[in-house]
Short mmCIF file of C-alpha atoms and ligand atoms in Angstrom, two decimals:
data_model
loop_
_atom_site.label_atom_id
_atom_site.label_comp_id
_atom_site.label_asym_id
_atom_site.label_seq_id
_atom_site.Cartn_x
_atom_site.Cartn_y
_atom_site.Cartn_z
CA MET A 1 0.00 0.00 0.00
CA SER A 2 1.81 3.14 -1.02
CA GLU A 3 -0.66 6.03 -1.19
CA ILE A 4 -3.79 6.60 0.74
CA THR A 5 -5.94 9.68 1.05
CA GLY A 6 -8.87 10.95 3.07
CA ALA A 7 -9.83 10.54 6.67
CA TRP A 8 -7.73 7.47 7.38
CA ARG A 9 -4.64 9.25 6.13
CA ARG A 10 -5.23 12.01 8.68
CA THR A 11 -5.98 9.44 11.37
CA ALA A 12 -2.89 7.41 10.53
CA ALA A 13 -0.72 10.50 10.50
CA GLY A 14 -2.10 11.52 13.88
CA ALA A 15 -1.36 8.07 15.28
CA GLY A 16 2.17 8.05 13.88
CA LEU A 17 1.34 5.19 11.53
CA LEU A 18 2.80 6.79 8.41
CA ARG A 19 6.22 5.81 7.09
CA PRO A 20 8.92 8.47 6.91
CA ASP A 21 8.14 8.93 3.18
CA GLY A 22 4.49 9.64 4.02
CA SER A 23 3.08 6.33 2.79
CA VAL A 24 0.89 4.12 4.97
CA ALA A 25 2.59 0.82 5.74
CA THR A 26 1.03 -2.61 5.56
CA THR A 27 1.29 -4.27 8.97
CA ILE A 28 4.78 -5.31 9.91
CA PHE A 29 3.55 -8.93 10.08
CA ALA A 30 2.33 -8.97 6.49
CA GLU A 31 5.50 -7.27 5.35
CA MET A 32 7.88 -9.60 7.14
CA SER A 33 5.98 -12.77 6.22
CA GLY A 34 6.09 -11.54 2.61
CA LEU A 35 9.85 -11.15 2.94
CA ALA A 36 10.15 -14.68 4.35
CA THR A 37 8.17 -16.06 1.40
CA SER A 38 10.04 -14.12 -1.25
CA THR A 39 13.48 -14.99 0.14
CA GLY A 40 12.74 -18.53 1.37
CA ALA A 41 13.95 -17.50 4.86
CA LEU A 42 12.77 -19.23 8.04
CA ASN A 43 9.91 -17.18 9.43
CA LEU A 44 10.48 -16.43 13.11
CA GLY A 45 8.64 -13.16 12.53
CA GLN A 46 4.85 -13.38 12.48
CA GLY A 47 3.48 -15.21 15.51
CA PHE A 48 1.68 -18.19 14.02
CA PRO A 49 2.45 -21.84 14.76
CA ASP A 50 3.62 -24.06 11.94
CA GLU A 51 1.91 -27.18 13.28
CA ASP A 52 -1.77 -27.97 13.59
CA GLY A 53 -3.61 -27.82 16.89
CA PRO A 54 -5.39 -30.66 18.69
CA ALA A 55 -6.99 -33.28 16.43
CA GLU A 56 -10.26 -33.24 18.43
CA VAL A 57 -10.68 -29.55 17.73
CA LEU A 58 -9.96 -29.88 14.00
CA GLU A 59 -12.31 -32.84 13.77
CA ALA A 60 -15.07 -30.95 15.58
CA ALA A 61 -14.86 -28.18 12.95
CA ARG A 62 -15.05 -30.71 10.12
CA SER A 63 -18.09 -32.36 11.62
CA ALA A 64 -19.73 -29.00 12.32
CA ILE A 65 -19.40 -28.18 8.60
CA ALA A 66 -20.71 -31.60 7.64
CA GLY A 67 -23.52 -31.19 10.14
CA GLY A 68 -24.69 -27.92 8.60
CA ALA A 69 -23.28 -25.25 10.95
CA ASN A 70 -22.71 -23.01 7.97
CA GLN A 71 -25.09 -20.08 8.40
CA TYR A 72 -24.94 -17.04 10.69
CA PRO A 73 -24.58 -18.02 14.32
CA PRO A 74 -26.33 -15.91 17.00
CA GLY A 75 -24.88 -12.41 17.45
CA ARG A 76 -23.40 -13.07 20.87
CA GLY A 77 -21.98 -16.47 19.83
CA ILE A 78 -23.41 -19.99 19.96
CA PRO A 79 -24.70 -20.90 23.43
CA ASP A 80 -22.37 -23.91 23.72
CA LEU A 81 -19.26 -21.76 23.17
CA LEU A 82 -20.51 -19.05 25.55
CA GLN A 83 -21.03 -21.77 28.14
CA ALA A 84 -17.59 -23.29 27.44
CA ILE A 85 -15.92 -19.88 27.88
CA ALA A 86 -17.70 -19.39 31.22
CA GLU A 87 -16.67 -22.92 32.32
CA HIS A 88 -13.08 -22.21 31.29
CA GLN A 89 -12.92 -19.00 33.36
CA GLU A 90 -14.36 -20.86 36.34
CA ARG A 91 -12.05 -23.87 35.95
CA PHE A 92 -8.80 -21.93 35.59
CA TYR A 93 -9.44 -18.73 37.52
CA CYS A 94 -12.51 -19.26 39.76
CA VAL A 95 -14.25 -16.44 37.88
CA THR A 96 -18.01 -16.99 37.64
CA LEU A 97 -19.71 -15.53 34.57
CA ASP A 98 -23.24 -15.54 33.25
CA PRO A 99 -22.70 -16.88 29.70
CA GLU A 100 -25.83 -15.15 28.42
CA ARG A 101 -24.93 -11.68 29.68
CA GLU A 102 -21.27 -11.44 30.52
CA VAL A 103 -19.58 -13.17 27.57
CA LEU A 104 -19.31 -12.21 23.89
CA VAL A 105 -17.71 -14.12 21.00
CA THR A 106 -15.77 -11.95 18.53
CA ALA A 107 -13.82 -12.25 15.28
CA GLY A 108 -10.55 -12.84 17.07
CA ALA A 109 -9.12 -10.78 19.89
CA THR A 110 -8.54 -8.10 17.25
CA GLU A 111 -12.25 -7.43 16.85
CA ALA A 112 -12.80 -7.61 20.59
CA LEU A 113 -10.18 -4.88 21.01
CA ALA A 114 -11.46 -2.76 18.14
CA SER A 115 -15.09 -2.89 19.17
CA THR A 116 -14.22 -2.25 22.83
CA LEU A 117 -12.25 0.88 21.96
CA LEU A 118 -14.95 2.11 19.58
CA ALA A 119 -17.65 1.42 22.16
CA LEU A 120 -16.04 2.96 25.22
CA ILE A 121 -14.36 6.06 23.85
CA ASP A 122 -16.59 9.11 24.11
CA SER A 123 -14.54 12.11 23.17
CA PRO A 124 -11.24 13.18 21.59
CA GLU A 125 -10.09 14.16 25.09
CA ASP A 126 -10.36 10.56 26.29
CA GLU A 127 -7.01 8.90 26.90
CA VAL A 128 -6.06 5.28 26.51
CA VAL A 129 -3.02 4.23 28.51
CA VAL A 130 -0.96 1.47 26.85
CA PHE A 131 2.31 -0.19 27.77
CA GLU A 132 4.94 0.43 25.10
CA PRO A 133 6.02 -1.48 23.03
CA PHE A 134 2.45 -2.55 22.22
CA TYR A 135 0.68 -4.90 19.82
CA ASP A 136 0.29 -2.97 16.58
CA SER A 137 -3.51 -2.81 16.41
CA TYR A 138 -3.70 -0.86 19.70
CA ALA A 139 -2.45 2.45 18.30
CA ALA A 140 -4.39 2.04 15.07
CA CYS A 141 -7.67 1.34 16.87
CA VAL A 142 -7.19 4.09 19.44
CA ALA A 143 -6.68 6.44 16.48
CA LEU A 144 -9.76 5.06 14.69
CA ALA A 145 -11.78 5.54 17.85
CA GLY A 146 -10.53 9.12 18.01
CA ALA A 147 -8.84 9.08 21.42
CA ARG A 148 -5.35 9.98 22.65
CA LEU A 149 -2.77 7.23 23.11
CA VAL A 150 -0.67 7.64 26.24
CA THR A 151 2.25 5.29 26.76
CA VAL A 152 4.10 3.79 29.70
CA PRO A 153 7.52 2.40 28.73
CA LEU A 154 8.54 -1.21 29.30
CA ARG A 155 12.31 -1.25 29.37
CA TRP A 156 14.88 -3.84 28.46
CA PRO A 157 15.67 -6.37 29.85
CA ASP A 158 12.74 -7.34 32.11
CA PHE A 159 10.12 -5.04 30.56
CA GLN A 160 8.22 -4.39 33.80
CA PRO A 161 6.64 -0.94 33.94
CA ASP A 162 7.94 1.59 36.42
CA LEU A 163 5.13 2.21 38.91
CA ASP A 164 5.83 5.93 39.22
CA ALA A 165 5.79 6.30 35.44
CA LEU A 166 2.46 4.49 35.37
CA GLU A 167 1.03 6.63 38.14
CA ALA A 168 2.19 9.78 36.36
CA VAL A 169 0.15 9.13 33.22
CA VAL A 170 -3.14 7.89 34.67
CA SER A 171 -5.54 10.75 35.36
CA ASP A 172 -9.24 11.57 35.25
CA ARG A 173 -8.85 11.83 31.48
CA THR A 174 -7.94 8.14 31.33
CA ARG A 175 -10.89 6.26 29.92
CA ILE A 176 -9.12 2.92 29.45
CA ILE A 177 -5.98 1.27 30.78
CA LEU A 178 -5.14 -1.29 28.11
CA VAL A 179 -3.15 -4.18 29.53
CA ASN A 180 -1.54 -7.05 27.64
CA ASP A 181 -0.36 -9.78 29.97
CA PRO A 182 1.49 -12.01 29.00
CA HIS A 183 2.89 -9.34 26.75
CA ASN A 184 3.52 -9.18 23.02
CA PRO A 185 6.22 -8.39 21.89
CA THR A 186 8.36 -8.57 25.05
CA GLY A 187 7.22 -11.83 26.70
CA ALA A 188 6.86 -9.99 30.02
CA VAL A 189 4.41 -11.23 32.63
CA PHE A 190 3.37 -8.39 34.92
CA SER A 191 4.21 -8.70 38.61
CA SER A 192 1.39 -8.77 41.15
CA GLU A 193 2.52 -5.34 42.32
CA VAL A 194 2.01 -3.94 38.82
CA ARG A 195 -1.40 -5.56 38.47
CA GLU A 196 -2.52 -4.23 41.85
CA ARG A 197 -1.35 -0.72 41.00
CA ILE A 198 -3.24 -0.78 37.69
CA VAL A 199 -6.41 -1.75 39.52
CA ALA A 200 -5.91 0.91 42.21
CA LEU A 201 -5.29 3.62 39.59
CA ALA A 202 -8.27 2.55 37.48
CA ASP A 203 -10.41 2.69 40.59
CA ARG A 204 -9.06 6.09 41.68
CA HIS A 205 -9.70 7.63 38.26
CA ASP A 206 -12.76 5.62 37.31
CA ALA A 207 -11.14 4.07 34.23
CA VAL A 208 -12.03 0.79 32.55
CA ILE A 209 -9.35 -1.90 32.43
CA VAL A 210 -9.24 -3.70 29.11
CA THR A 211 -6.94 -6.69 29.28
CA ASP A 212 -5.68 -8.68 26.33
CA GLU A 213 -4.78 -12.13 27.62
CA VAL A 214 -4.46 -14.10 24.38
CA TYR A 215 -1.31 -15.79 25.75
CA GLU A 216 -3.03 -16.82 28.99
CA HIS A 217 -2.05 -20.49 28.63
CA LEU A 218 1.50 -19.74 27.51
CA THR A 219 3.34 -18.77 30.69
CA PHE A 220 6.48 -20.55 31.79
CA GLY A 221 6.64 -22.07 35.26
CA GLU A 222 3.97 -19.84 36.76
CA PRO A 223 0.19 -19.83 36.38
CA HIS A 224 -1.45 -16.93 34.59
CA VAL A 225 -3.25 -14.45 36.83
CA PRO A 226 -6.05 -12.54 35.06
CA ILE A 227 -6.16 -8.95 36.23
CA ALA A 228 -9.94 -9.36 36.67
CA THR A 229 -9.20 -11.59 39.69
CA ILE A 230 -7.45 -8.80 41.61
CA PRO A 231 -9.83 -7.45 44.29
CA GLY A 232 -11.71 -4.42 43.01
CA ALA A 233 -11.01 -5.19 39.34
CA ALA A 234 -13.92 -7.36 38.19
CA GLU A 235 -16.52 -4.60 38.09
CA ARG A 236 -14.40 -2.43 35.77
CA THR A 237 -12.52 -4.98 33.65
CA LEU A 238 -13.14 -6.42 30.21
CA THR A 239 -11.03 -9.53 29.64
CA ILE A 240 -10.17 -10.46 26.07
CA SER A 241 -8.79 -13.74 24.81
CA SER A 242 -8.61 -15.81 21.67
CA ALA A 243 -8.51 -19.41 20.53
CA GLY A 244 -5.75 -18.68 18.03
CA LYS A 245 -2.73 -19.05 20.30
CA THR A 246 -4.03 -21.74 22.64
CA PHE A 247 -5.35 -24.10 19.96
CA ARG A 248 -2.97 -23.17 17.13
CA THR A 249 -5.87 -21.92 15.04
CA THR A 250 -4.81 -18.35 14.34
CA GLY A 251 -6.63 -18.37 10.98
CA TRP A 252 -9.99 -19.25 12.51
CA LYS A 253 -10.33 -15.89 14.26
CA ILE A 254 -12.43 -16.99 17.19
CA GLY A 255 -11.97 -14.62 20.11
CA TRP A 256 -14.07 -13.54 23.06
CA LEU A 257 -14.42 -11.11 25.86
CA SER A 258 -16.03 -11.20 29.27
CA GLY A 259 -16.83 -8.77 32.03
CA PRO A 260 -19.70 -6.81 33.57
CA GLU A 261 -22.93 -6.99 31.59
CA GLU A 262 -23.12 -3.25 30.98
CA LEU A 263 -19.67 -3.12 29.39
CA VAL A 264 -20.15 -6.32 27.38
CA THR A 265 -23.46 -4.99 26.05
CA ALA A 266 -21.80 -1.74 24.96
CA VAL A 267 -19.15 -3.70 23.06
CA MET A 268 -21.72 -6.02 21.50
CA THR A 269 -23.66 -3.05 20.17
CA VAL A 270 -20.61 -1.98 18.18
CA LYS A 271 -19.41 -5.47 17.30
CA GLN A 272 -22.66 -6.32 15.53
CA TYR A 273 -21.94 -3.55 12.99
CA LEU A 274 -18.34 -4.62 12.42
CA THR A 275 -18.56 -8.31 11.56
CA TYR A 276 -22.02 -9.06 12.99
CA VAL A 277 -20.86 -12.67 13.53
CA ASN A 278 -18.15 -15.06 12.34
CA GLY A 279 -16.81 -18.60 12.27
CA SER A 280 -20.00 -20.62 12.60
CA PRO A 281 -18.39 -24.11 12.36
CA PHE A 282 -15.33 -23.01 14.34
CA GLN A 283 -17.33 -21.90 17.35
CA PRO A 284 -18.43 -25.43 18.39
CA ALA A 285 -14.90 -26.67 17.69
CA ILE A 286 -13.40 -24.12 20.08
CA ALA A 287 -15.98 -25.14 22.69
CA VAL A 288 -14.46 -28.64 22.41
CA GLY A 289 -10.99 -27.14 22.80
CA LEU A 290 -11.86 -25.14 25.89
CA ARG A 291 -13.11 -28.33 27.54
CA LEU A 292 -9.93 -30.34 26.87
CA PRO A 293 -8.32 -31.77 30.01
CA ASP A 294 -5.86 -29.74 32.10
CA GLU A 295 -3.02 -31.82 30.73
CA PHE A 296 -3.52 -30.33 27.25
CA PHE A 297 -3.08 -26.80 28.58
CA ALA A 298 -0.01 -27.73 30.67
CA HIS A 299 1.48 -29.48 27.67
CA ILE A 300 1.26 -26.53 25.26
CA ALA A 301 3.06 -24.30 27.77
CA ARG A 302 5.81 -26.91 28.29
CA ASP A 303 6.25 -27.38 24.54
CA LEU A 304 6.57 -23.66 23.98
CA GLU A 305 8.97 -23.32 26.91
CA HIS A 306 11.20 -25.85 25.21
CA GLY A 307 11.04 -23.79 21.99
CA ARG A 308 11.81 -20.62 23.95
CA ASP A 309 14.87 -22.23 25.56
CA MET A 310 16.20 -23.49 22.23
CA LEU A 311 15.62 -20.14 20.59
CA GLY A 312 17.26 -18.26 23.48
CA ALA A 313 20.32 -20.52 23.42
CA GLY A 314 20.61 -20.15 19.64
CA LEU A 315 20.35 -16.36 19.80
CA ARG A 316 22.95 -16.16 22.57
CA ALA A 317 25.32 -18.42 20.65
CA ALA A 318 24.91 -16.13 17.63
CA GLY A 319 25.97 -13.12 19.72
CA PHE A 320 22.68 -11.48 20.66
CA ASP A 321 21.82 -10.41 24.19
CA VAL A 322 18.59 -12.11 25.13
CA SER A 323 15.73 -11.13 27.44
CA VAL A 324 14.21 -14.32 28.86
CA PRO A 325 10.44 -14.18 28.35
CA ARG A 326 8.09 -15.45 31.07
CA GLY A 327 5.22 -15.99 28.67
CA SER A 328 3.89 -15.52 25.10
CA TYR A 329 5.19 -16.78 21.78
CA PHE A 330 8.07 -14.29 21.70
CA THR A 331 11.68 -13.62 22.70
CA VAL A 332 13.25 -10.17 22.37
CA ALA A 333 16.96 -10.08 21.56
CA ASP A 334 19.35 -7.15 21.34
CA ALA A 335 21.28 -7.08 18.07
CA GLY A 336 23.47 -4.23 19.36
CA PRO A 337 26.34 -6.60 20.32
CA LEU A 338 26.35 -7.73 16.67
CA GLY A 339 26.95 -4.18 15.51
CA ALA A 340 23.35 -3.31 14.65
CA THR A 341 22.23 0.27 15.18
CA ASP A 342 18.76 0.06 13.62
CA ALA A 343 16.57 -3.01 14.17
CA ASP A 344 14.41 -2.23 11.15
CA GLU A 345 17.41 -2.22 8.84
CA PHE A 346 18.88 -5.26 10.60
CA CYS A 347 15.63 -7.23 10.08
CA ARG A 348 15.42 -6.31 6.41
CA GLU A 349 18.98 -7.60 5.93
CA LEU A 350 18.59 -10.71 8.08
CA PRO A 351 17.06 -12.95 5.37
CA ARG A 352 20.10 -12.32 3.15
CA ARG A 353 22.63 -12.58 5.97
CA ALA A 354 21.17 -15.57 7.79
CA GLY A 355 18.05 -16.85 6.00
CA VAL A 356 15.91 -15.92 9.03
CA VAL A 357 13.11 -13.39 9.56
CA GLY A 358 12.50 -11.51 12.82
CA ILE A 359 10.44 -8.40 13.61
CA PRO A 360 12.00 -5.11 14.72
CA VAL A 361 10.60 -4.04 18.09
CA THR A 362 10.53 -0.50 16.70
CA ALA A 363 7.38 -1.61 14.83
CA PHE A 364 5.60 -1.74 18.19
CA VAL A 365 6.47 1.74 19.44
CA THR A 366 5.49 5.34 18.73
CA PRO A 367 7.90 7.24 16.45
CA GLU A 368 9.13 9.45 19.30
CA HIS A 369 10.28 6.43 21.32
CA ARG A 370 12.01 4.45 18.58
CA ALA A 371 15.46 5.31 19.86
CA ASP A 372 14.77 3.50 23.16
CA TYR A 373 14.22 0.22 21.30
CA ALA A 374 16.56 0.86 18.37
CA THR A 375 18.42 -2.45 18.32
CA LEU A 376 15.79 -4.89 19.64
CA VAL A 377 14.37 -7.71 17.53
CA ARG A 378 11.43 -10.00 18.31
CA PHE A 379 11.71 -13.68 17.37
CA ALA A 380 8.81 -16.17 17.56
CA ALA A 381 9.33 -19.49 19.34
CA CYS A 382 5.97 -20.98 18.29
CA LYS A 383 7.64 -22.90 15.45
CA ARG A 384 8.63 -26.56 15.00
CA VAL A 385 11.74 -27.70 16.89
CA ASP A 386 13.58 -28.45 13.64
CA VAL A 387 12.80 -24.95 12.33
CA ILE A 388 14.16 -23.32 15.50
CA GLU A 389 17.24 -25.56 15.39
CA GLN A 390 17.90 -24.68 11.79
CA ALA A 391 17.34 -20.97 12.44
CA ALA A 392 19.79 -21.13 15.36
CA SER A 393 22.49 -22.72 13.25
CA ARG A 394 21.93 -20.23 10.43
CA LEU A 395 22.15 -17.29 12.85
CA ALA A 396 25.39 -18.71 14.27
CA CYS A 397 26.91 -18.44 10.77
CA MET A 398 25.50 -15.01 9.95
CA ALA A 399 27.17 -13.25 7.03
CA PRO A 400 28.51 -9.73 7.64
N1 PMP B 1 -3.46 -9.37 20.94
C1 PMP B 1 -2.20 -9.80 20.96
C2 PMP B 1 -1.31 -9.41 22.08
C3 PMP B 1 -1.72 -10.61 19.93
O1 PMP B 1 -0.46 -11.04 19.95
C4 PMP B 1 -2.57 -10.94 18.88
C5 PMP B 1 -2.04 -11.73 17.72
N2 PMP B 1 -2.47 -12.91 17.73
C6 PMP B 1 -3.90 -10.49 18.92
C7 PMP B 1 -4.29 -9.69 19.95
C8 PMP B 1 -4.86 -10.81 17.85
O2 PMP B 1 -5.52 -12.01 18.10
P1 PMP B 1 -6.54 -12.64 17.07
O3 PMP B 1 -5.74 -13.32 16.02
O4 PMP B 1 -7.36 -13.58 17.89
O5 PMP B 1 -7.35 -11.54 16.51
N1 LIG B 2 -0.19 -11.67 16.72
C1 LIG B 2 0.73 -12.04 15.72
C2 LIG B 2 2.10 -11.46 16.04
O1 LIG B 2 2.23 -10.65 16.92
C3 LIG B 2 0.37 -11.61 14.33
C4 LIG B 2 -1.00 -11.16 14.04
C5 LIG B 2 -1.10 -10.42 12.74
O2 LIG B 2 -0.45 -10.76 11.77
N2 LIG B 2 -1.87 -9.40 12.73
O3 LIG B 2 3.01 -11.84 15.37
#
């Protein structure tokens, strides 16, 4: 996409989404996956698994298609999936939800985020606090919703927010504190102190907490703690998740959100005019997935932890400094020790130099903060063991 005009151009410019030459970029994921395809490089860029998810879930989708689940499902989602989501929140987190009022199925977490921001933002003075670096759709959707993006930095190497910095940006103008825990791209898992402070600040300034927990089952050696379970949070928190990461079905785009009825209803009102509904045969299949035994969920985290360890060792052996992630698909590495000064440039050269694709962390930050993340690269560990092994040995022999 090179030229774009009209309202979105102004919105994109305001959100800092334009390239230096004034063009509007395609997402960094599309761009880097395109580079992997055109160069034949190993794609440790875009976060999608290269193996299928559980056979029961795939089979359930096939039989749903064969059984005729091919027309519009109900607007909120099919009752069986709503029930399965409520059961899942109860089983893992002791959170009790009314599936008919407090749960909504969406077209991926992306639509849950977009419709939440569009639904809750009232005025151009509203502020949305995000932790930077942030998942790319956050800034775009805050801009589309017409609010101000306010950032709290997460700094190398542990990427925990500074509590004073957080406190300094939350005010009565804050409409939403947008949390992503476990965090993309850094792999950080917020400490309980951070979670508690977020809840206290949201309460003090009457803000809504929107929490993106798509990597909820991908934490290493510690159970995930939804921010909604912190005392005082439930009544002001919308929790978003997705089947994509947990069941390796990123292309199915089945996501959901849950929280107080009033907030969920507001989001549903907007959501019905975005996609209306989606994924009719995939909804019953994800209900099957959410009811898989505990062992399945423990196993996916262990598998990914193994991938993370292999990737980390490979990156270290190749000369990167590595931040050890506590969750998510991703590992952030510093290419500074290899002589890099600009991660974007480094990533564009990496296919030629090593036959590997990574994503510059600068793609997840506002233009004014690029310098703070200038040499950091995100690599995805959600790939087959042989792919990670091969990437590690290619990186070890990187050409100048
Ligand atoms: N949030 C985060 C933090 C993500 O990493 C992603 C990418 N999968 C999404 C949201 C989007 O999820 P979905 O594919 O379900 O729309
Ligand atoms: N969530 C995935 C990532 O961070 C990609 C999603 C997308 O391509 N939009 O890599």
